[in-house]
Every structure is written in structure tokens, then in C-alpha cells.
Amino acid sequence: MTESISLSRYAQIGAFLLRYRKAGLFNGLDLDLQEAALAQEADPVESGRPEQFVDDLEALGPTFIKVGQALSTRPDMVPPAYLAALERMQDDVAPVPVAEVRAMIEAELGARIGVLFGSFDDQPLAAGSMAQVHAATLRDGREVVVKVQRPHIAQTLREDLAILEKLAGAADRLTDMGRRYGFADWVHELRHSLANEINFALEADNLRRFAANLHDYQHLYVPQPLDNFTTERVLTMDRVRGIKVTHVPPVRRMEHPLQQQAQELLRAYLDQVFVHGLVHADPHPGNVLLMDDQRLALFDLGMVARLPPHTRQSLLKLMLGAIGGNGDQVGEISESMGTPLQDFRHSQYRRSVDQLVSGYAGLHDASRAFSEGRLILELTRVGAACGLRPPPELTILGKTLLNLEAVTTALDPTLDTRAVVEQHLQQMMRHQALSSLSPANLASEWLDLQELARRTPQHMGAILRTLAENRLRVRIDGLEESRMMESLQKIANRIATGVIVAALVIGAALTARMQGGASLFGLPILSALFIIVAAILGAGLILSALRRDRKVDRAADRTPD
């Protein structure tokens, strides 16, 4: 039964991929005979119907809703029209029957609903593909919300992702597009992200971390989880009352300007990314509420990526280079973070990045400015077009900045986000420079210098002894031994073939003077055979050399300038 369901799911997903194979999303996926038969049944759609594509993606279930959200960060893979439709994708689905929700809560928390809560609202506040949220009150009257994982969602995700991993692996092995984009790696990252998102214990930890990191921001608030009412599948936290930032009435905006809130939100998220290494990958307007006391409440922190220190430094330098109009710096850093493919066009990429950064830096009117999020995502598109696979951190940062820009624009349409970002990043760099001069860092560096000074005479003595005994060896890892030996073997084969051809020609000349016996083309048969064999070997040698030279010329054309 399970196998038949899996085959049915394969067919459903395969039909969807084939239906949109000409939409510009799956170019390069070759069809075999069986797929061609399926293609006749699945009517292809035109590339101008992105809304239909999103509807069909949502119909495939929660896994593909998340796939769509992930694709919305990849302008290198998705055409602009489809990208815009994916950005508007809604994660609203039919709610789970309340009886199943109650059973889940009681099984996870180990007590009946009536014992756990003073009241529990059976009507959900929100229903998404992964979970749904219900309002409740504790026995002491404290208002909370209970986020409950949808039944069987983990199994659904595992099954769908297993299918996607097999399809992605086949695409990577068999198609140029797969080798370019690395679909298997992308699906692996998606699996890791979804595993974290459905673990509500991790989301509770993210809520605590964000609250601690944003403690100094007076206009920001993060609701806190209740540890005794939280498990991996149930999350209970303080209830926040407010309105979405996109629904703030103009009268309230006039009475209470929100410029300070918008600036604090932008600076706080920059701190989260570049100082604390936490990237909330989904800070869209629906996840930010304006409370009655004019504070902004942040929640839904399931999708949080963590950046190591060296990645933070690289992203910070890239952002500062973009703001300063330094295309060389942006190109160098983004190239070092990405994965160059075999056909990577270095010069073309650097020229495109220079033009992109110059265009961004040349816009000084905030109302027309090319946003920072768009700039980062455009870098990934340019890189993919030139044969540079972008790092996942770059797409996550671009999507985060893009969502933040939507929130800050809703709060204060006149806010110059570029000026706020530039000022805060420069302040951040000054703070990091000063912190590097702290007593602890200076003491650590002094100890390193002491260790270096202590060991230098010993190391110098070892080097001099090696030179005196003629034992110095230089190892070069830039050459591939197998490739070099293969090339030497081909050269040897050509030389040997040339020697044999020359010997056959000389033999033909010597045997041509033989008298009597059978003849061919007016020559003794042995002499004629020598000439025929020499001609065949010579022609083969010439064709092989010409074909090899053309390959070398094509490789030279792709070599960076």
C-alpha cells in the first residue's frame, strides 16, 4: 500500500514538473520515452501563467509550499514573473479538526485540556501548512497562544523530500542545469531548514535568543515561550495583541509616527545577522504586529539560519563594498563565497558586478533606490548566469533584507533604508575595531607573539639544517598527477604512431624495388600494404590532433583574462 502511494506521489510530482518544463524553471531536464508519454497527458502551460504555477504548487501540499517559498529567494533559477508570484504565495490552508488538535496537545503535554488551560478557543487564529495556532488562557488568567504541529506533517515532509532528493540527484548527474545549480545540495538545505522549522523546541529557543539580543531596543518586543507547556510539537507562548503593520490606519500613523520603530527594526536585524549570526529568514509583514503601546512584536521564528563568524565578516564586507560602490570588493568577496563551475566566466562576472554595484551606488534618491535586498539577490542571478553557484547564505540575506524593506516601508514610507543601513554597518565596524583592542584580545595576541618569539630560533635552526644537508623539498599541489600522466601517455602514443608511420613509409620505399611477384596499384603487394597502413595511421593521427587542438582552443576561450 505504501509503495503504491509512493508511486502515485512520484507520478503527481513528475506530472507537475513536466507541465512546467517550458516555463523557464526546469530547462535542461531531458525527457525519456516514458516521460514523453506523461508529457502528452499533462498539458504544458505557457510561461506567462505564474499564478497558475503557484496554485498548482500549493495543491501539491505543505512540502511544496515551502519549496515555493525557498524558490522565491532564487532569481538565478526562477524567471522574474514567477518570482513575483512566489513572493505573494500564502501559507494559509484548511484548518485541522479541533478534535485532532486537542488530542495532539494532550498527548504532548501529558494532561487534559481542561487541566492545562482555563479556556481554549476551538476556532484557530491561523492555520498554516506546518501548524495552526489557537488562543487560550492559563488557569491564572494569563493569555497565551498555542501553536500545534499538524498531524503526520513530519512523515509527509520525509516522503516528499525523499522523492525530491532522488529527482534532484538524477538531475545533477544527467543534466547540465543540475550540475550548474546543484539541486541535490539545495534539497539537502531545504530538508535541514524544514527539520528545524517543525521542531518547536528550537523555535522556543530562538524566541529566547532574540529577546535577549534585542533587549536594548525599546520599541521591539519578542513574546516568550512557556517551558512547561512546550515540546517539539507544541509551542505555548505569550499572546500578542496588535494589528499587522500593513493595516495601520493613517490617523494612527499621523498621531504616532513610526519612523523610530522602523529604524530600530532595521538596526536590530542587522545586529542579529552581523553580530549574533542569526538570520530570521522570514520577517515578512505578517510576522510583525504593532501593539497598542507602539512597540513592534516579532514572532514566528521557526526559520532561523545561523552564520559562522567568517561568513558574517564576508557578508559585512560585501555590504559595505556595495554601499561604497566598490564593485571590485563585492566581486572578489562574492566569488570567494560561491562555487565556480567548470565554465565560470570570471571577466564577464566581474564586469556585470561592477555595472550592478555602480548602478546601485549611483542612485541617491531614496524613493528610487535599488534596494539592498534586490542588489544581493541580483548578485546571485548574475553569478549563476556566469557559472558561479551562489552560496545559500547570500540568498538568505537577500530575502531577509527584502522582507525587512517591505516592513519598514509599511511603517514609514519616507524612511531612507539605505542611509540607515550604511550608518549602522559603519558603526558596527567601528565597534568591532574597538573591541579587538580589548585587554583580553591584546593579552591573547601578546601571548601569541611570545610563543612565536620563543619558537623562532628553533624553527630557523631546523630550516638551516635542512638546507645544509640538501634535504629541502618543494611540493606543488597545483598539478593533477593523473591528468598529467594521461597527457604524457597521449604524447607518447602520438610519437610512437609517428615512428611507426615513418618506418612503414621507409619499408614501402625499400620493397618497391623488388622484382616479380604479385602487384597492387603498380607496386609490389608488400610495398602497397605498407603505404596503405601508413596512410590510415597518419590520417588517424592528424584527425586526433585536430580534434584535440579544437578542445584546447575552446578551453582557452573560457579561461579568465
Coordinates of C-alpha atoms in Angstrom, one line a residue:
M1 CA 0.0 0.0 0.0
T2 CA 2.8 2.4 0.9
E3 CA 4.6 1.6 -2.3
S4 CA 1.5 2.3 -4.4
I5 CA 1.1 5.7 -2.6
S6 CA 4.8 6.5 -3.3
L7 CA 4.4 5.7 -7.0
S8 CA 1.3 7.8 -7.1
R9 CA 3.2 10.7 -5.5
Y10 CA 6.1 10.2 -8.0
A11 CA 3.6 10.5 -10.8
Q12 CA 1.9 13.5 -9.3
I13 CA 5.2 15.4 -8.8
G14 CA 6.5 14.2 -12.2
A15 CA 3.4 15.4 -14.0
F16 CA 3.8 18.8 -12.3
L17 CA 7.5 19.1 -13.4
L18 CA 6.6 18.2 -17.0
R19 CA 3.7 20.6 -17.1
Y20 CA 6.0 23.5 -16.4
R21 CA 9.1 22.2 -18.2
K22 CA 8.8 25.0 -20.8
A23 CA 8.2 27.8 -18.2
G24 CA 12.0 28.5 -17.8
L25 CA 12.3 26.8 -14.5
F26 CA 13.4 23.3 -15.5
N27 CA 15.3 23.8 -18.7
G28 CA 17.8 21.1 -19.4
L29 CA 15.8 18.2 -18.0
D30 CA 15.8 15.7 -20.7
L31 CA 12.7 13.5 -21.2
D32 CA 12.9 9.8 -21.9
L33 CA 10.2 7.8 -23.6
Q34 CA 8.1 7.2 -20.5
E35 CA 8.3 10.9 -19.6
A36 CA 7.3 11.8 -23.1
A37 CA 4.2 9.7 -22.7
L38 CA 3.4 11.5 -19.5
A39 CA 4.0 14.8 -21.1
Q40 CA 1.2 14.2 -23.6
E41 CA -1.2 13.7 -20.8
A42 CA 0.0 16.7 -18.7
D43 CA -0.9 19.7 -20.9
P44 CA 2.0 22.1 -21.0
V45 CA 1.3 25.6 -19.8
E46 CA 2.6 28.8 -21.3
S47 CA 5.4 30.6 -19.4
G48 CA 3.1 33.6 -18.9
R49 CA 0.9 31.9 -16.2
P50 CA 2.9 32.2 -13.0
E51 CA -0.2 32.5 -10.8
Q52 CA -1.4 29.1 -12.1
F53 CA 2.1 27.7 -11.3
V54 CA 1.8 28.9 -7.7
D55 CA -1.7 27.4 -7.4
D56 CA -0.5 24.1 -8.7
L57 CA 2.5 24.2 -6.3
E58 CA 0.2 24.9 -3.3
A59 CA -2.0 22.0 -4.4
L60 CA 0.9 19.6 -4.0
G61 CA 0.9 20.1 -0.2
P62 CA 2.9 21.6 2.6
T63 CA 6.3 20.5 1.3
F64 CA 5.9 22.3 -2.0
I65 CA 4.5 25.4 -0.3
K66 CA 7.9 25.5 1.4
V67 CA 9.6 24.7 -1.9
G68 CA 7.9 27.7 -3.4
Q69 CA 9.0 30.0 -0.5
A70 CA 12.5 28.8 -1.0
L71 CA 12.4 29.3 -4.8
S72 CA 11.2 32.9 -4.1
T73 CA 14.8 33.6 -2.9
R74 CA 16.4 32.3 -6.1
P75 CA 16.3 34.8 -9.0
D76 CA 19.1 32.8 -10.6
M77 CA 16.6 29.8 -11.0
V78 CA 13.2 31.5 -11.4
P79 CA 12.1 33.9 -14.1
P80 CA 11.0 37.4 -12.8
A81 CA 7.3 36.9 -13.3
Y82 CA 7.3 33.6 -11.4
L83 CA 9.5 35.1 -8.7
A84 CA 6.9 37.9 -8.1
A85 CA 4.1 35.3 -7.9
L86 CA 6.1 33.1 -5.4
E87 CA 6.7 36.1 -3.2
R88 CA 2.9 36.6 -2.9
M89 CA 2.4 32.9 -2.0
Q90 CA 0.2 32.5 1.0
D91 CA 0.7 29.8 3.6
D92 CA -3.0 29.5 4.5
V93 CA -4.6 26.1 4.4
A94 CA -7.7 24.4 5.7
P95 CA -7.6 24.0 9.5
V96 CA -7.1 20.7 11.2
P97 CA -10.3 19.4 13.0
V98 CA -10.1 20.6 16.6
A99 CA -10.5 17.1 18.0
E100 CA -7.1 16.2 16.4
V101 CA -5.6 19.4 17.8
R102 CA -6.8 18.7 21.3
A103 CA -5.5 15.1 21.1
M104 CA -2.1 16.3 20.0
I105 CA -1.8 18.8 22.8
E106 CA -2.9 16.3 25.5
A107 CA -0.5 13.6 24.2
E108 CA 2.4 16.0 24.1
L109 CA 1.8 17.8 27.4
G110 CA 0.5 14.7 29.3
A111 CA -2.7 16.2 30.7
R112 CA -6.3 17.0 29.6
I113 CA -7.0 20.4 28.0
G114 CA -9.3 21.3 30.9
V115 CA -6.5 20.7 33.4
L116 CA -3.8 22.6 31.3
F117 CA -5.8 25.7 30.4
G118 CA -8.5 27.8 32.0
S119 CA -10.0 28.2 28.5
F120 CA -9.2 27.0 25.0
D121 CA -10.6 28.5 21.8
D122 CA -11.5 25.8 19.3
Q123 CA -11.5 28.3 16.5
P124 CA -7.9 28.7 15.2
L125 CA -6.3 32.1 15.0
A126 CA -4.3 31.0 12.0
A127 CA -3.8 27.7 10.0
G128 CA -0.6 27.1 8.0
S129 CA 0.9 24.2 6.2
M130 CA 3.0 23.2 9.2
A131 CA 0.9 24.2 12.2
Q132 CA -2.1 26.1 13.4
V133 CA -2.5 28.5 16.3
H134 CA -5.2 28.6 19.0
A135 CA -5.9 31.2 21.6
A136 CA -6.1 30.0 25.3
T137 CA -5.7 31.2 28.8
L138 CA -3.9 29.6 31.7
R139 CA -5.6 28.8 34.9
D140 CA -4.3 32.1 36.4
G141 CA -5.9 34.1 33.6
R142 CA -2.7 34.7 31.6
E143 CA -3.4 35.0 27.8
V144 CA -1.4 32.7 25.6
V145 CA -1.4 31.2 22.1
V146 CA -0.8 27.5 21.5
K147 CA 1.0 26.5 18.2
V148 CA 0.3 22.9 17.3
Q149 CA 2.0 20.9 14.7
R150 CA -0.3 19.4 12.0
P151 CA -0.7 15.6 12.4
H152 CA 1.5 13.5 10.2
I153 CA 3.3 16.5 8.8
A154 CA 6.8 15.1 9.6
Q155 CA 6.0 11.9 7.7
T156 CA 4.7 13.9 4.7
L157 CA 7.8 16.0 4.6
R158 CA 10.1 13.0 4.8
E159 CA 8.3 11.2 2.0
D160 CA 8.2 14.2 -0.3
L161 CA 11.8 15.2 0.4
A162 CA 12.9 11.6 -0.3
I163 CA 11.3 11.9 -3.7
L164 CA 12.8 15.3 -4.4
E165 CA 16.2 14.1 -3.4
K166 CA 16.1 11.2 -5.9
L167 CA 14.9 13.5 -8.7
A168 CA 17.5 16.2 -7.8
G169 CA 20.3 13.6 -7.7
A170 CA 19.2 12.3 -11.2
A171 CA 19.1 15.9 -12.5
D172 CA 22.6 16.6 -11.1
R173 CA 24.0 13.5 -12.8
L174 CA 22.3 13.7 -16.1
T175 CA 21.7 17.4 -17.0
D176 CA 23.8 20.5 -17.4
M177 CA 21.3 22.5 -15.4
G178 CA 21.6 20.1 -12.5
R179 CA 25.3 20.3 -12.5
R180 CA 25.1 24.1 -12.6
Y181 CA 22.7 24.6 -9.8
G182 CA 23.3 21.6 -7.6
F183 CA 19.7 20.6 -6.9
A184 CA 20.8 17.8 -4.5
D185 CA 22.6 20.3 -2.3
W186 CA 19.6 22.7 -2.5
V187 CA 17.2 19.9 -1.4
H188 CA 19.5 19.0 1.4
E189 CA 19.5 22.5 2.7
L190 CA 15.7 22.6 2.4
R191 CA 15.5 19.4 4.5
H192 CA 17.6 20.9 7.2
S193 CA 15.6 24.1 7.2
L194 CA 12.2 22.2 7.5
A195 CA 13.5 19.9 10.2
N196 CA 14.3 22.9 12.3
E197 CA 11.0 24.6 11.5
I198 CA 8.9 21.7 12.7
N199 CA 10.9 21.4 15.9
F200 CA 9.1 23.9 18.2
A201 CA 11.6 23.4 20.9
L202 CA 14.1 25.1 18.6
E203 CA 11.6 27.9 17.9
A204 CA 11.2 28.4 21.6
D205 CA 15.0 28.7 21.9
N206 CA 15.0 31.2 19.1
L207 CA 12.4 33.3 20.9
R208 CA 14.5 33.5 24.0
R209 CA 17.7 34.3 22.0
F210 CA 16.0 37.1 20.0
A211 CA 14.5 38.6 23.2
A212 CA 17.9 38.6 24.8
N213 CA 19.7 40.1 21.8
L214 CA 17.0 42.8 21.3
H215 CA 16.9 43.8 25.0
D216 CA 18.3 47.3 24.3
Y217 CA 15.7 48.1 21.6
Q218 CA 12.9 49.8 23.5
H219 CA 10.4 49.6 20.6
L220 CA 10.8 45.9 19.9
Y221 CA 9.1 43.0 21.8
V222 CA 9.5 39.2 21.4
P223 CA 6.8 37.1 23.1
Q224 CA 8.3 34.4 25.4
P225 CA 7.6 30.7 25.4
L226 CA 6.3 28.8 28.5
D227 CA 8.8 26.0 29.1
N228 CA 6.3 23.7 30.9
F229 CA 3.8 23.9 28.0
T230 CA 6.3 23.5 25.1
T231 CA 7.5 20.4 23.4
E232 CA 8.9 19.6 19.9
R233 CA 5.3 19.6 18.5
V234 CA 3.5 22.1 20.8
L235 CA 4.6 25.7 21.5
T236 CA 2.9 27.8 24.0
M237 CA 3.9 31.5 24.3
D238 CA 2.5 34.9 25.5
R239 CA -0.3 36.2 23.4
V240 CA 0.4 39.4 21.5
R241 CA -2.5 41.8 20.6
G242 CA -2.0 44.2 17.8
I243 CA -2.5 44.9 14.1
K244 CA -0.4 44.0 11.1
V245 CA 2.0 46.7 10.1
T246 CA 0.4 46.8 6.6
H247 CA -3.0 47.6 8.2
V248 CA -2.0 50.6 10.3
P249 CA -4.7 53.4 9.9
P250 CA -3.4 56.7 8.5
V251 CA -4.9 58.6 11.5
R252 CA -2.9 56.5 13.9
R253 CA 0.3 57.0 11.9
M254 CA -0.2 60.7 12.0
E255 CA -0.8 60.7 15.7
H256 CA 2.1 58.3 16.4
P257 CA 4.8 58.4 13.7
L258 CA 6.5 55.1 13.3
Q259 CA 9.9 56.2 12.0
Q260 CA 11.7 55.3 15.2
Q261 CA 10.2 51.8 15.2
A262 CA 11.2 51.2 11.6
Q263 CA 14.8 52.3 12.2
E264 CA 15.1 50.2 15.3
L265 CA 13.7 47.1 13.5
L266 CA 16.2 47.6 10.7
R267 CA 19.2 48.1 13.0
A268 CA 18.1 45.2 15.2
Y269 CA 18.1 42.7 12.3
L270 CA 21.4 44.0 11.1
D271 CA 22.8 43.2 14.6
Q272 CA 21.2 39.8 14.5
V273 CA 22.9 38.9 11.2
F274 CA 26.3 40.5 11.5
V275 CA 26.9 40.4 15.3
H276 CA 24.9 37.4 16.6
G277 CA 24.9 35.3 13.4
L278 CA 21.1 34.7 13.5
V279 CA 19.1 35.3 10.3
H280 CA 15.4 35.3 10.6
A281 CA 14.7 34.1 7.1
D282 CA 11.0 35.1 7.1
P283 CA 10.5 38.5 8.6
H284 CA 7.6 39.4 6.3
P285 CA 4.8 41.9 7.3
G286 CA 2.5 39.2 8.6
N287 CA 5.1 38.2 11.3
V288 CA 5.3 41.8 12.7
L289 CA 2.5 43.3 14.8
L290 CA 2.1 46.9 16.0
M291 CA 1.0 46.7 19.6
D292 CA -1.2 49.2 21.5
D293 CA 1.9 50.7 23.3
Q294 CA 3.5 51.4 19.9
R295 CA 6.0 48.5 20.2
L296 CA 6.6 46.0 17.4
A297 CA 6.1 42.4 18.3
L298 CA 8.2 39.8 16.4
F299 CA 7.1 36.1 16.3
D300 CA 7.1 33.0 14.1
L301 CA 10.9 32.5 14.5
G302 CA 11.0 28.9 13.2
M303 CA 13.0 29.7 10.1
V304 CA 16.3 31.0 11.6
A305 CA 19.7 30.3 10.0
R306 CA 22.9 30.5 11.9
L307 CA 26.0 32.1 10.3
P308 CA 29.6 31.3 11.4
P309 CA 31.9 34.2 12.2
H310 CA 33.9 34.1 9.0
T311 CA 30.7 34.2 6.9
R312 CA 29.4 37.2 8.9
Q313 CA 32.7 39.0 8.2
S314 CA 32.5 38.3 4.4
L315 CA 28.8 39.4 4.2
L316 CA 29.6 42.5 6.2
K317 CA 32.5 43.4 3.9
L318 CA 30.3 42.7 0.8
M319 CA 27.5 45.0 2.1
L320 CA 30.0 47.8 2.9
G321 CA 31.6 47.4 -0.5
A322 CA 28.2 47.6 -2.2
I323 CA 27.2 50.7 -0.3
G324 CA 30.5 52.3 -1.1
G325 CA 30.2 51.5 -4.8
N326 CA 33.3 49.2 -4.7
G327 CA 32.5 46.7 -7.4
D328 CA 35.9 45.0 -7.2
Q329 CA 35.4 44.3 -3.5
V330 CA 31.9 43.0 -4.0
G331 CA 33.0 40.8 -6.9
E332 CA 36.0 39.4 -5.1
I333 CA 34.1 38.5 -1.9
S334 CA 31.0 37.1 -3.7
E335 CA 33.3 35.0 -5.9
S336 CA 35.2 33.6 -2.9
M337 CA 32.0 32.7 -1.2
G338 CA 30.5 31.0 -4.3
T339 CA 31.4 27.8 -6.1
P340 CA 33.0 28.4 -9.6
L341 CA 31.8 25.9 -12.1
Q342 CA 33.8 24.5 -15.0
D343 CA 32.5 27.1 -17.4
F344 CA 32.8 30.1 -15.0
R345 CA 33.4 33.3 -16.9
H346 CA 35.5 35.4 -14.5
S347 CA 35.8 38.5 -16.6
Q348 CA 32.2 38.7 -17.5
Y349 CA 31.1 38.2 -13.9
R350 CA 33.4 41.0 -12.7
R351 CA 32.1 43.4 -15.4
S352 CA 28.5 42.5 -14.5
V353 CA 29.1 43.0 -10.8
D354 CA 30.8 46.4 -11.5
Q355 CA 27.8 47.6 -13.5
L356 CA 25.4 46.3 -10.9
V357 CA 27.2 48.0 -8.0
S358 CA 27.8 51.2 -9.9
G359 CA 24.1 51.4 -10.7
Y360 CA 23.1 50.8 -7.1
A361 CA 25.7 53.3 -5.7
G362 CA 24.7 55.9 -8.3
L363 CA 21.1 56.2 -7.1
H364 CA 20.9 58.8 -4.3
D365 CA 17.1 59.4 -4.3
A366 CA 15.7 57.1 -1.6
S367 CA 12.4 56.8 -3.4
R368 CA 14.1 55.3 -6.5
A369 CA 16.9 53.5 -4.8
F370 CA 17.7 49.9 -5.8
S371 CA 17.1 48.2 -2.5
E372 CA 19.8 46.3 -0.7
G373 CA 17.8 43.1 -0.8
R374 CA 17.3 43.3 -4.5
L375 CA 21.0 44.0 -5.0
I376 CA 22.0 40.9 -3.1
L377 CA 19.5 38.7 -4.9
E378 CA 20.6 40.2 -8.3
L379 CA 24.2 39.2 -7.4
T380 CA 23.1 35.6 -7.2
R381 CA 21.4 35.8 -10.5
V382 CA 24.4 37.3 -12.2
G383 CA 26.7 34.7 -10.6
A384 CA 24.6 31.8 -11.9
A385 CA 24.4 33.3 -15.4
C386 CA 28.3 33.4 -15.4
G387 CA 28.8 30.0 -14.0
L388 CA 29.2 30.8 -10.3
R389 CA 26.9 28.9 -7.9
P390 CA 25.8 31.3 -5.2
P391 CA 26.2 30.4 -1.5
P392 CA 23.0 29.8 0.4
E393 CA 23.9 32.5 2.9
L394 CA 23.7 35.1 0.2
T395 CA 20.2 34.2 -0.9
I396 CA 19.0 34.1 2.7
L397 CA 20.5 37.5 3.4
G398 CA 18.9 39.0 0.3
K399 CA 15.5 37.6 1.1
T400 CA 15.7 38.8 4.7
L401 CA 16.6 42.3 3.6
L402 CA 13.9 42.3 1.1
N403 CA 11.3 41.3 3.6
L404 CA 12.6 43.9 6.1
E405 CA 12.3 46.6 3.4
A406 CA 8.7 45.7 3.0
V407 CA 8.0 46.0 6.7
T408 CA 9.9 49.3 7.1
T409 CA 8.2 50.8 4.1
A410 CA 4.8 49.8 5.6
L411 CA 5.8 51.5 8.9
D412 CA 7.4 54.6 7.3
P413 CA 7.3 55.1 3.5
T414 CA 9.7 58.0 3.7
L415 CA 12.4 56.1 5.5
D416 CA 15.8 56.1 3.7
T417 CA 16.7 52.5 4.4
R418 CA 20.0 52.8 2.6
A419 CA 21.2 55.6 4.9
V420 CA 20.2 53.7 8.0
V421 CA 21.9 50.5 6.8
E422 CA 25.1 52.4 5.8
Q423 CA 25.3 54.3 9.1
H424 CA 24.7 51.2 11.2
L425 CA 27.1 49.0 9.4
Q426 CA 29.9 51.6 9.7
Q427 CA 29.1 51.9 13.4
M428 CA 29.3 48.1 13.7
M429 CA 32.7 48.1 12.0
R430 CA 34.0 50.8 14.4
H431 CA 32.7 48.8 17.4
Q432 CA 34.4 45.6 16.1
A433 CA 37.6 47.5 15.6
L434 CA 37.5 48.9 19.2
S435 CA 36.5 45.5 20.7
S436 CA 39.6 44.0 19.0
L437 CA 41.6 46.3 21.2
S438 CA 40.1 45.0 24.4
P439 CA 42.5 43.8 27.2
A440 CA 41.5 40.2 26.6
N441 CA 42.3 40.3 22.9
L442 CA 45.5 42.3 23.4
A443 CA 46.6 39.7 26.0
S444 CA 45.9 36.8 23.7
E445 CA 47.8 38.4 20.8
W446 CA 50.7 39.2 23.1
L447 CA 50.9 35.5 24.2
D448 CA 50.9 34.5 20.5
L449 CA 53.8 36.9 19.9
Q450 CA 55.7 35.4 22.8
E451 CA 55.1 31.9 21.5
L452 CA 56.3 33.0 18.1
A453 CA 59.5 34.6 19.5
R454 CA 60.2 31.6 21.6
R455 CA 59.9 29.1 18.8
T456 CA 61.6 31.2 16.0
P457 CA 65.2 30.2 16.8
Q458 CA 64.2 26.5 16.9
H459 CA 62.4 26.8 13.5
M460 CA 65.3 28.8 11.9
G461 CA 67.7 26.2 13.1
A462 CA 65.7 23.4 11.5
I463 CA 65.5 25.2 8.2
L464 CA 69.2 25.9 8.1
R465 CA 70.0 22.2 8.9
T466 CA 67.6 21.1 6.1
L467 CA 69.4 23.4 3.6
A468 CA 72.9 22.3 4.8
E469 CA 72.0 18.6 4.4
N470 CA 70.4 19.2 1.0
R471 CA 67.1 17.8 2.1
L472 CA 64.9 20.7 1.1
R473 CA 61.9 19.6 -1.0
V474 CA 59.2 21.7 -2.7
R475 CA 55.8 20.2 -3.1
I476 CA 53.4 21.6 -5.7
D477 CA 49.8 20.5 -5.4
G478 CA 48.5 22.7 -8.3
L479 CA 49.1 19.9 -10.9
E480 CA 46.8 16.9 -11.1
E481 CA 49.1 13.9 -11.3
S482 CA 46.6 11.7 -13.1
R483 CA 45.8 14.4 -15.7
M484 CA 49.5 15.0 -16.3
M485 CA 50.2 11.3 -16.7
E486 CA 47.3 10.9 -19.1
S487 CA 48.6 13.8 -21.2
L488 CA 52.1 12.3 -21.2
Q489 CA 50.7 9.0 -22.3
K490 CA 48.9 10.6 -25.2
I491 CA 52.1 12.4 -26.3
A492 CA 54.0 9.1 -26.2
N493 CA 51.3 7.3 -28.2
R494 CA 51.5 10.0 -30.9
I495 CA 55.3 9.8 -31.1
A496 CA 55.1 6.0 -31.3
T497 CA 52.5 6.2 -34.1
G498 CA 54.6 8.7 -36.0
V499 CA 57.7 6.5 -35.7
I500 CA 55.6 3.5 -37.0
V501 CA 54.3 5.6 -39.9
A502 CA 57.8 6.7 -40.8
A503 CA 59.0 3.1 -40.6
L504 CA 56.2 1.9 -42.9
V505 CA 57.0 4.6 -45.5
I506 CA 60.7 3.7 -45.5
G507 CA 59.8 0.0 -45.8
A508 CA 57.5 0.7 -48.7
A509 CA 60.3 2.6 -50.4
L510 CA 62.7 -0.3 -49.9
T511 CA 60.3 -3.0 -51.0
A512 CA 59.2 -1.1 -54.1
R513 CA 62.4 -2.2 -55.9
M514 CA 61.5 -5.9 -55.6
Q515 CA 61.1 -7.6 -58.9
G516 CA 58.4 -10.2 -59.7
G517 CA 55.6 -11.5 -57.6
A518 CA 52.0 -10.0 -57.2
S519 CA 51.5 -6.3 -57.5
L520 CA 48.8 -3.7 -56.4
F521 CA 48.5 -0.3 -57.9
G522 CA 51.6 -1.0 -59.9
L523 CA 53.6 -1.7 -56.8
P524 CA 54.7 -4.9 -55.1
I525 CA 51.9 -6.0 -52.8
L526 CA 54.0 -5.7 -49.7
S527 CA 55.0 -2.2 -50.6
A528 CA 51.4 -1.3 -51.3
L529 CA 50.3 -2.7 -48.0
F530 CA 52.9 -0.7 -46.1
I531 CA 51.7 2.5 -47.8
I532 CA 48.0 1.8 -47.1
V533 CA 48.7 1.1 -43.4
A534 CA 50.9 4.2 -43.1
A535 CA 48.2 6.3 -44.7
I536 CA 45.5 5.0 -42.3
L537 CA 47.7 5.6 -39.2
G538 CA 48.7 9.0 -40.5
A539 CA 45.2 10.1 -41.2
G540 CA 44.1 8.9 -37.7
L541 CA 46.9 10.8 -36.1
I542 CA 46.1 14.0 -37.9
L543 CA 42.3 13.8 -37.1
S544 CA 43.1 13.1 -33.4
A545 CA 45.5 16.1 -33.3
L546 CA 42.9 18.4 -34.9
R547 CA 40.1 17.3 -32.6
R548 CA 42.3 17.8 -29.5
D549 CA 43.5 21.2 -30.7
R550 CA 39.9 22.4 -31.1
K551 CA 39.1 21.3 -27.5
V552 CA 42.2 23.2 -26.2
D553 CA 41.1 26.3 -28.2
R554 CA 37.6 26.2 -26.6
A555 CA 39.1 25.8 -23.1
A556 CA 41.4 28.7 -23.7
D557 CA 38.4 30.9 -24.7
R558 CA 36.8 30.1 -21.3
T559 CA 40.0 30.9 -19.4
P560 CA 39.7 34.0 -17.3
D561 CA 41.5 37.0 -18.6

